[in-house]
PDB file of C-alpha atoms in Angstrom:
ATOM      1  CA  UNK A 228      90.405 140.997 118.653  1.00 78.00           C
ATOM      2  CA  UNK A 229      93.119 142.057 116.451  1.00 92.00           C
ATOM      3  CA  UNK A 230      93.517 145.426 114.669  1.00 97.00           C
ATOM      4  CA  UNK A 231      92.491 144.109 111.028  1.00 97.00           C
ATOM      5  CA  UNK A 232      91.998 141.334 109.225  1.00 97.00           C
ATOM      6  CA  UNK A 233      92.998 138.760 106.786  1.00 98.00           C
ATOM      7  CA  UNK A 234      90.495 139.828 104.067  1.00 98.00           C
ATOM      8  CA  UNK A 235      91.274 143.384 104.855  1.00 98.00           C
ATOM      9  CA  UNK A 236      95.035 142.419 104.327  1.00 97.00           C
ATOM     10  CA  UNK A 237      94.341 140.460 101.273  1.00 97.00           C
ATOM     11  CA  UNK A 238      92.235 143.148  99.661  1.00 97.00           C
ATOM     12  CA  UNK A 239      94.904 145.968 100.334  1.00 96.00           C
ATOM     13  CA  UNK A 240      97.600 143.870  98.742  1.00 96.00           C
ATOM     14  CA  UNK A 241      95.691 142.308  95.855  1.00 95.00           C
ATOM     15  CA  UNK A 242      95.717 139.028  97.002  1.00 95.00           C
ATOM     16  CA  UNK A 243      93.552 136.380  95.767  1.00 95.00           C
ATOM     17  CA  UNK A 244      94.324 133.245  96.968  1.00 96.00           C
ATOM     18  CA  UNK A 245      94.369 131.627 100.136  1.00 95.00           C
ATOM     19  CA  UNK A 246      97.563 130.092 100.035  1.00 96.00           C
ATOM     20  CA  UNK A 247      98.950 132.454 102.870  1.00 95.00           C
ATOM     21  CA  UNK A 248      96.030 133.016 104.879  1.00 97.00           C
ATOM     22  CA  UNK A 249      97.654 131.089 108.053  1.00 97.00           C
ATOM     23  CA  UNK A 250     100.652 133.285 107.485  1.00 97.00           C
ATOM     24  CA  UNK A 251      99.109 136.268 107.238  1.00 97.00           C
ATOM     25  CA  UNK A 252      97.065 135.887 110.538  1.00 97.00           C
ATOM     26  CA  UNK A 253     100.618 135.240 112.313  1.00 97.00           C
ATOM     27  CA  UNK A 254     102.045 138.531 111.090  1.00 97.00           C
ATOM     28  CA  UNK A 255      98.777 140.460 112.236  1.00 98.00           C
ATOM     29  CA  UNK A 256      99.303 139.144 115.731  1.00 97.00           C
ATOM     30  CA  UNK A 257     103.162 140.698 115.199  1.00 96.00           C
ATOM     31  CA  UNK A 258     102.052 143.643 113.584  1.00 97.00           C
ATOM     32  CA  UNK A 259      99.998 144.013 116.547  1.00 97.00           C
ATOM     33  CA  UNK A 260     102.853 143.307 119.043  1.00 96.00           C
ATOM     34  CA  UNK A 261     105.464 145.258 117.494  1.00 96.00           C
ATOM     35  CA  UNK A 262     103.085 148.328 117.489  1.00 97.00           C
ATOM     36  CA  UNK A 263     101.974 147.759 121.256  1.00 97.00           C
ATOM     37  CA  UNK A 264     105.547 147.613 122.247  1.00 96.00           C
ATOM     38  CA  UNK A 265     106.296 150.597 120.379  1.00 96.00           C
ATOM     39  CA  UNK A 266     103.641 152.990 121.771  1.00 97.00           C
ATOM     40  CA  UNK A 267     103.672 151.212 125.018  1.00 96.00           C
ATOM     41  CA  UNK A 268      99.670 151.192 124.598  1.00 96.00           C
ATOM     42  CA  UNK A 269      96.971 148.681 123.759  1.00 98.00           C
ATOM     43  CA  UNK A 270      94.070 149.869 121.080  1.00 98.00           C
ATOM     44  CA  UNK A 271      91.331 147.841 121.498  1.00 97.00           C
ATOM     45  CA  UNK A 272      89.469 145.849 124.461  1.00 96.00           C
ATOM     46  CA  UNK A 273      86.815 144.130 124.118  1.00 93.00           C
ATOM     47  CA  UNK A 274      86.085 142.918 127.661  1.00 97.00           C
ATOM     48  CA  UNK A 275      86.366 144.117 131.058  1.00 98.00           C
ATOM     49  CA  UNK A 276      89.113 143.291 133.070  1.00 98.00           C
ATOM     50  CA  UNK A 277      90.012 144.184 137.003  1.00 99.00           C
ATOM     51  CA  UNK A 278      93.193 146.066 137.688  1.00 98.00           C
ATOM     52  CA  UNK A 279      94.694 146.922 141.475  1.00 98.00           C
ATOM     53  CA  UNK A 280      96.111 150.194 142.953  1.00 98.00           C
ATOM     54  CA  UNK A 281      97.307 151.091 145.831  1.00 97.00           C
ATOM     55  CA  UNK A 282      95.851 153.470 147.996  1.00 97.00           C
ATOM     56  CA  UNK A 283      98.661 155.249 149.185  1.00 96.00           C
ATOM     57  CA  UNK A 284     101.402 155.061 146.137  1.00 96.00           C
ATOM     58  CA  UNK A 285      98.948 155.796 142.943  1.00 96.00           C
ATOM     59  CA  UNK A 286      96.987 158.674 144.888  1.00 96.00           C
ATOM     60  CA  UNK A 287      97.622 162.500 144.932  1.00 94.00           C
ATOM     61  CA  UNK A 288      95.701 165.515 145.216  1.00 91.00           C
ATOM     62  CA  UNK A 289      94.964 164.932 149.044  1.00 91.00           C
ATOM     63  CA  UNK A 290      93.736 161.668 148.588  1.00 93.00           C
ATOM     64  CA  UNK A 291      91.177 162.448 145.604  1.00 96.00           C
ATOM     65  CA  UNK A 292      93.452 161.700 142.979  1.00 98.00           C
ATOM     66  CA  UNK A 293      94.092 157.984 141.645  1.00 98.00           C
ATOM     67  CA  UNK A 294      96.919 157.578 139.272  1.00 97.00           C
ATOM     68  CA  UNK A 295      96.512 155.041 136.473  1.00 97.00           C
ATOM     69  CA  UNK A 296      98.953 152.627 135.220  1.00 95.00           C
ATOM     70  CA  UNK A 297      97.316 152.124 132.129  1.00 96.00           C
ATOM     71  CA  UNK A 298      94.873 153.809 129.662  1.00 97.00           C
ATOM     72  CA  UNK A 299      91.493 153.124 130.398  1.00 98.00           C
ATOM     73  CA  UNK A 300      88.820 153.804 128.041  1.00 98.00           C
ATOM     74  CA  UNK A 301      85.353 152.560 129.600  1.00 98.00           C
ATOM     75  CA  UNK A 302      85.254 152.353 133.323  1.00 99.00           C
ATOM     76  CA  UNK A 303      82.290 149.713 134.862  1.00 99.00           C
ATOM     77  CA  UNK A 304      82.831 149.941 138.248  1.00 99.00           C
ATOM     78  CA  UNK A 305      85.352 151.181 141.068  1.00 99.00           C
ATOM     79  CA  UNK A 306      85.712 149.800 144.253  1.00 99.00           C
ATOM     80  CA  UNK A 307      87.597 151.549 147.232  1.00 98.00           C
ATOM     81  CA  UNK A 308      90.162 150.377 149.572  1.00 97.00           C
ATOM     82  CA  UNK A 309      87.574 149.855 152.080  1.00 97.00           C
ATOM     83  CA  UNK A 310      85.194 147.802 150.130  1.00 97.00           C
ATOM     84  CA  UNK A 311      82.451 150.161 149.061  1.00 98.00           C
ATOM     85  CA  UNK A 312      81.431 150.957 145.501  1.00 98.00           C
ATOM     86  CA  UNK A 313      82.499 154.238 144.097  1.00 98.00           C
ATOM     87  CA  UNK A 314      79.462 155.945 142.675  1.00 98.00           C
ATOM     88  CA  UNK A 315      79.738 157.452 138.845  1.00 97.00           C
ATOM     89  CA  UNK A 316      78.338 160.718 140.312  1.00 98.00           C
ATOM     90  CA  UNK A 317      81.570 160.727 143.062  1.00 98.00           C
ATOM     91  CA  UNK A 318      84.187 161.116 140.523  1.00 98.00           C
ATOM     92  CA  UNK A 319      85.598 162.779 137.334  1.00 98.00           C
ATOM     93  CA  UNK A 320      87.589 161.387 134.760  1.00 98.00           C
ATOM     94  CA  UNK A 321      90.877 162.940 133.921  1.00 97.00           C
ATOM     95  CA  UNK A 322      90.738 163.971 131.150  1.00 97.00           C
ATOM     96  CA  UNK A 323      87.094 164.585 131.240  1.00 95.00           C
ATOM     97  CA  UNK A 324      85.683 164.591 127.631  1.00 93.00           C
ATOM     98  CA  UNK A 325      88.177 161.703 126.134  1.00 95.00           C
ATOM     99  CA  UNK A 326      89.239 158.533 126.460  1.00 95.00           C
ATOM    100  CA  UNK A 327      91.965 157.496 127.405  1.00 97.00           C
ATOM    101  CA  UNK A 328      92.051 158.069 130.934  1.00 98.00           C
ATOM    102  CA  UNK A 329      94.972 158.400 133.117  1.00 96.00           C
ATOM    103  CA  UNK A 330      93.269 159.276 136.184  1.00 98.00           C
ATOM    104  CA  UNK A 331      90.455 158.883 138.568  1.00 98.00           C
ATOM    105  CA  UNK A 332      89.687 162.091 140.800  1.00 98.00           C
ATOM    106  CA  UNK A 333      87.046 162.200 143.247  1.00 98.00           C
ATOM    107  CA  UNK A 334      84.562 164.847 143.820  1.00 97.00           C
ATOM    108  CA  UNK A 335      85.275 167.589 146.446  1.00 95.00           C
ATOM    109  CA  UNK A 336      81.460 167.304 147.338  1.00 96.00           C
ATOM    110  CA  UNK A 337      81.750 163.672 146.950  1.00 94.00           C
ATOM    111  CA  UNK A 338      83.043 163.305 150.826  1.00 92.00           C
ATOM    112  CA  UNK A 339      85.266 160.525 150.416  1.00 95.00           C
ATOM    113  CA  UNK A 340      88.600 159.949 149.766  1.00 96.00           C
ATOM    114  CA  UNK A 341      90.640 156.753 148.137  1.00 98.00           C
ATOM    115  CA  UNK A 342      91.500 154.722 151.449  1.00 97.00           C
ATOM    116  CA  UNK A 343      91.856 151.236 152.647  1.00 97.00           C
ATOM    117  CA  UNK A 344      90.953 148.742 155.410  1.00 96.00           C
ATOM    118  CA  UNK A 345      93.849 146.356 156.297  1.00 94.00           C
ATOM    119  CA  UNK A 346      96.714 147.271 153.870  1.00 96.00           C
ATOM    120  CA  UNK A 347      97.027 149.786 151.167  1.00 97.00           C
ATOM    121  CA  UNK A 348      98.149 147.258 148.290  1.00 97.00           C
ATOM    122  CA  UNK A 349      96.177 146.396 145.890  1.00 97.00           C
ATOM    123  CA  UNK A 350      93.280 148.214 148.082  1.00 98.00           C
ATOM    124  CA  UNK A 351      91.371 149.739 144.821  1.00 98.00           C
ATOM    125  CA  UNK A 352      89.878 147.775 142.506  1.00 99.00           C
ATOM    126  CA  UNK A 353      88.498 149.345 138.948  1.00 99.00           C
ATOM    127  CA  UNK A 354      86.688 146.704 136.641  1.00 99.00           C
ATOM    128  CA  UNK A 355      86.965 148.433 132.906  1.00 99.00           C
ATOM    129  CA  UNK A 356      88.202 148.446 129.537  1.00 98.00           C
ATOM    130  CA  UNK A 357      91.694 148.635 129.897  1.00 98.00           C
ATOM    131  CA  UNK A 358      93.346 149.959 126.508  1.00 98.00           C
ATOM    132  CA  UNK A 359      93.273 153.233 124.556  1.00 97.00           C
ATOM    133  CA  UNK A 360      90.232 152.649 123.256  1.00 96.00           C
ATOM    134  CA  UNK A 361      86.950 149.716 122.613  1.00 96.00           C
ATOM    135  CA  UNK A 362      87.922 149.504 119.122  1.00 96.00           C
ATOM    136  CA  UNK A 363      90.952 150.555 117.479  1.00 96.00           C
ATOM    137  CA  UNK A 364      91.248 154.058 115.762  1.00 97.00           C
ATOM    138  CA  UNK A 365      90.833 154.187 111.912  1.00 97.00           C
ATOM    139  CA  UNK A 366      94.604 155.209 111.300  1.00 97.00           C
ATOM    140  CA  UNK A 367      95.805 152.797 114.066  1.00 98.00           C
ATOM    141  CA  UNK A 368      93.982 149.593 112.024  1.00 98.00           C
ATOM    142  CA  UNK A 369      95.769 151.686 108.492  1.00 98.00           C
ATOM    143  CA  UNK A 370      99.129 151.556 110.105  1.00 98.00           C
ATOM    144  CA  UNK A 371      98.805 147.800 110.972  1.00 98.00           C
ATOM    145  CA  UNK A 372      97.588 147.111 107.781  1.00 98.00           C
ATOM    146  CA  UNK A 373     101.000 148.492 106.458  1.00 97.00           C
ATOM    147  CA  UNK A 374     103.007 147.033 108.516  1.00 97.00           C
ATOM    148  CA  UNK A 375     101.913 143.414 107.764  1.00 96.00           C
ATOM    149  CA  UNK A 376     101.887 144.211 104.008  1.00 95.00           C
ATOM    150  CA  UNK A 377     105.956 145.443 104.604  1.00 95.00           C
ATOM    151  CA  UNK A 378     106.669 141.941 107.045  1.00 94.00           C
ATOM    152  CA  UNK A 379     104.875 139.849 104.361  1.00 94.00           C
ATOM    153  CA  UNK A 380     106.869 141.480 101.140  1.00 90.00           C
ATOM    154  CA  UNK A 381     110.085 141.857 103.365  1.00 87.00           C
ATOM    155  CA  UNK A 382     109.522 137.547 103.572  1.00 79.00           C
ATOM    156  CA  UNK A 383     109.447 137.607  99.891  1.00 69.00           C
ATOM    157  CA  UNK A 384     112.714 139.650  99.895  1.00 64.00           C
ATOM    158  CA  UNK A 385     110.955 142.357  98.169  1.00 55.00           C
ATOM    159  CA  UNK A 386     113.130 145.256  98.576  1.00 54.00           C
ATOM    160  CA  UNK A 387     116.692 143.683  99.034  1.00 50.00           C
ATOM    161  CA  UNK A 388     118.480 144.558  96.069  1.00 55.00           C
ATOM    162  CA  UNK A 389     122.142 143.190  95.680  1.00 58.00           C
ATOM    163  CA  UNK A 390     125.329 144.782  93.565  1.00 55.00           C
ATOM    164  CA  UNK A 391     128.218 142.718  92.534  1.00 64.00           C
ATOM    165  CA  UNK A 392     131.678 144.356  91.091  1.00 62.00           C
ATOM    166  CA  UNK A 393     134.769 142.159  90.697  1.00 64.00           C
ATOM    167  CA  UNK A 394     136.028 140.809  93.656  1.00 61.00           C
ATOM    168  CA  UNK A 395     133.199 142.896  96.173  1.00 62.00           C
ATOM    169  CA  UNK A 396     129.815 142.572  96.234  1.00 56.00           C
ATOM    170  CA  UNK A 397     126.878 144.477  98.858  1.00 49.00           C
ATOM    171  CA  UNK A 398     123.454 143.788  99.711  1.00 53.00           C
ATOM    172  CA  UNK A 399     120.550 146.424 100.752  1.00 47.00           C
ATOM    173  CA  UNK A 400     117.617 146.084 102.633  1.00 51.00           C
ATOM    174  CA  UNK A 401     115.603 148.975 101.802  1.00 49.00           C
ATOM    175  CA  UNK A 402     112.996 147.433 104.649  1.00 46.00           C
ATOM    176  CA  UNK A 403     115.538 147.255 107.141  1.00 47.00           C
ATOM    177  CA  UNK A 404     113.916 146.751 110.517  1.00 55.00           C
ATOM    178  CA  UNK A 405     110.823 145.567 111.590  1.00 69.00           C
ATOM    179  CA  UNK A 406     108.973 148.673 111.065  1.00 86.00           C
ATOM    180  CA  UNK A 407     109.680 151.166 108.670  1.00 94.00           C
ATOM    181  CA  UNK A 408     110.818 154.861 109.589  1.00 93.00           C
ATOM    182  CA  UNK A 409     107.347 156.183 108.063  1.00 95.00           C
ATOM    183  CA  UNK A 410     105.371 153.692 110.218  1.00 96.00           C
ATOM    184  CA  UNK A 411     107.418 155.081 113.143  1.00 95.00           C
ATOM    185  CA  UNK A 412     106.541 158.476 112.433  1.00 96.00           C
ATOM    186  CA  UNK A 413     102.981 158.339 112.485  1.00 96.00           C
ATOM    187  CA  UNK A 414     102.937 156.287 115.879  1.00 97.00           C
ATOM    188  CA  UNK A 415     105.136 158.486 117.588  1.00 96.00           C
ATOM    189  CA  UNK A 416     102.009 160.827 118.683  1.00 94.00           C
ATOM    190  CA  UNK A 417     100.801 157.871 120.127  1.00 96.00           C
ATOM    191  CA  UNK A 418     103.338 156.792 122.196  1.00 95.00           C
ATOM    192  CA  UNK A 419     102.803 156.853 125.985  1.00 89.00           C
ATOM    193  CA  UNK A 420     105.595 157.886 128.440  1.00 78.00           C
ATOM    194  CA  UNK A 421     106.183 155.729 131.371  1.00 67.00           C
ATOM    195  CA  UNK A 422     106.194 157.662 134.849  1.00 57.00           C
TER     196      UNK A 422
END
């Protein structure tokens, strides 16, 4: 899914014809990629997928905490490295009361640790929605709309100004770069620090 729709873009920009619908759809994809690359995050997951983790390298806190490599919005199931299913009553998420999750900690009274049978690599499997959330936050939707509008206008040359005097000319692009500074600033609080 996309963070916005062609209909929302056209409404925002006051476009009433369908001539550029395919282009706008392409720009939505490009804007979403820019946002994800800048923040190191995916902001929605419409379906479950599986990620695997090392039972040694990804584990801390005396074998109880599993560090995740991506944001996790929803946990569907967890299979420990020995093949047993980890019940939802046996763990807590980090953070506890909000998403995205960055770790899963086995409860002290659960009487289990993260483990493996033959090899620790890719031993633990988590099925869930691997993203910041299941649907993009409203401000991410708004930022995507504005970034698409920026990319569309830049394509049409809006923001380019030229100055000519004898023997000299210069061109300024007020919309230089693929992402305006105010959008980058709004995205800064979403930026994920890689470890």
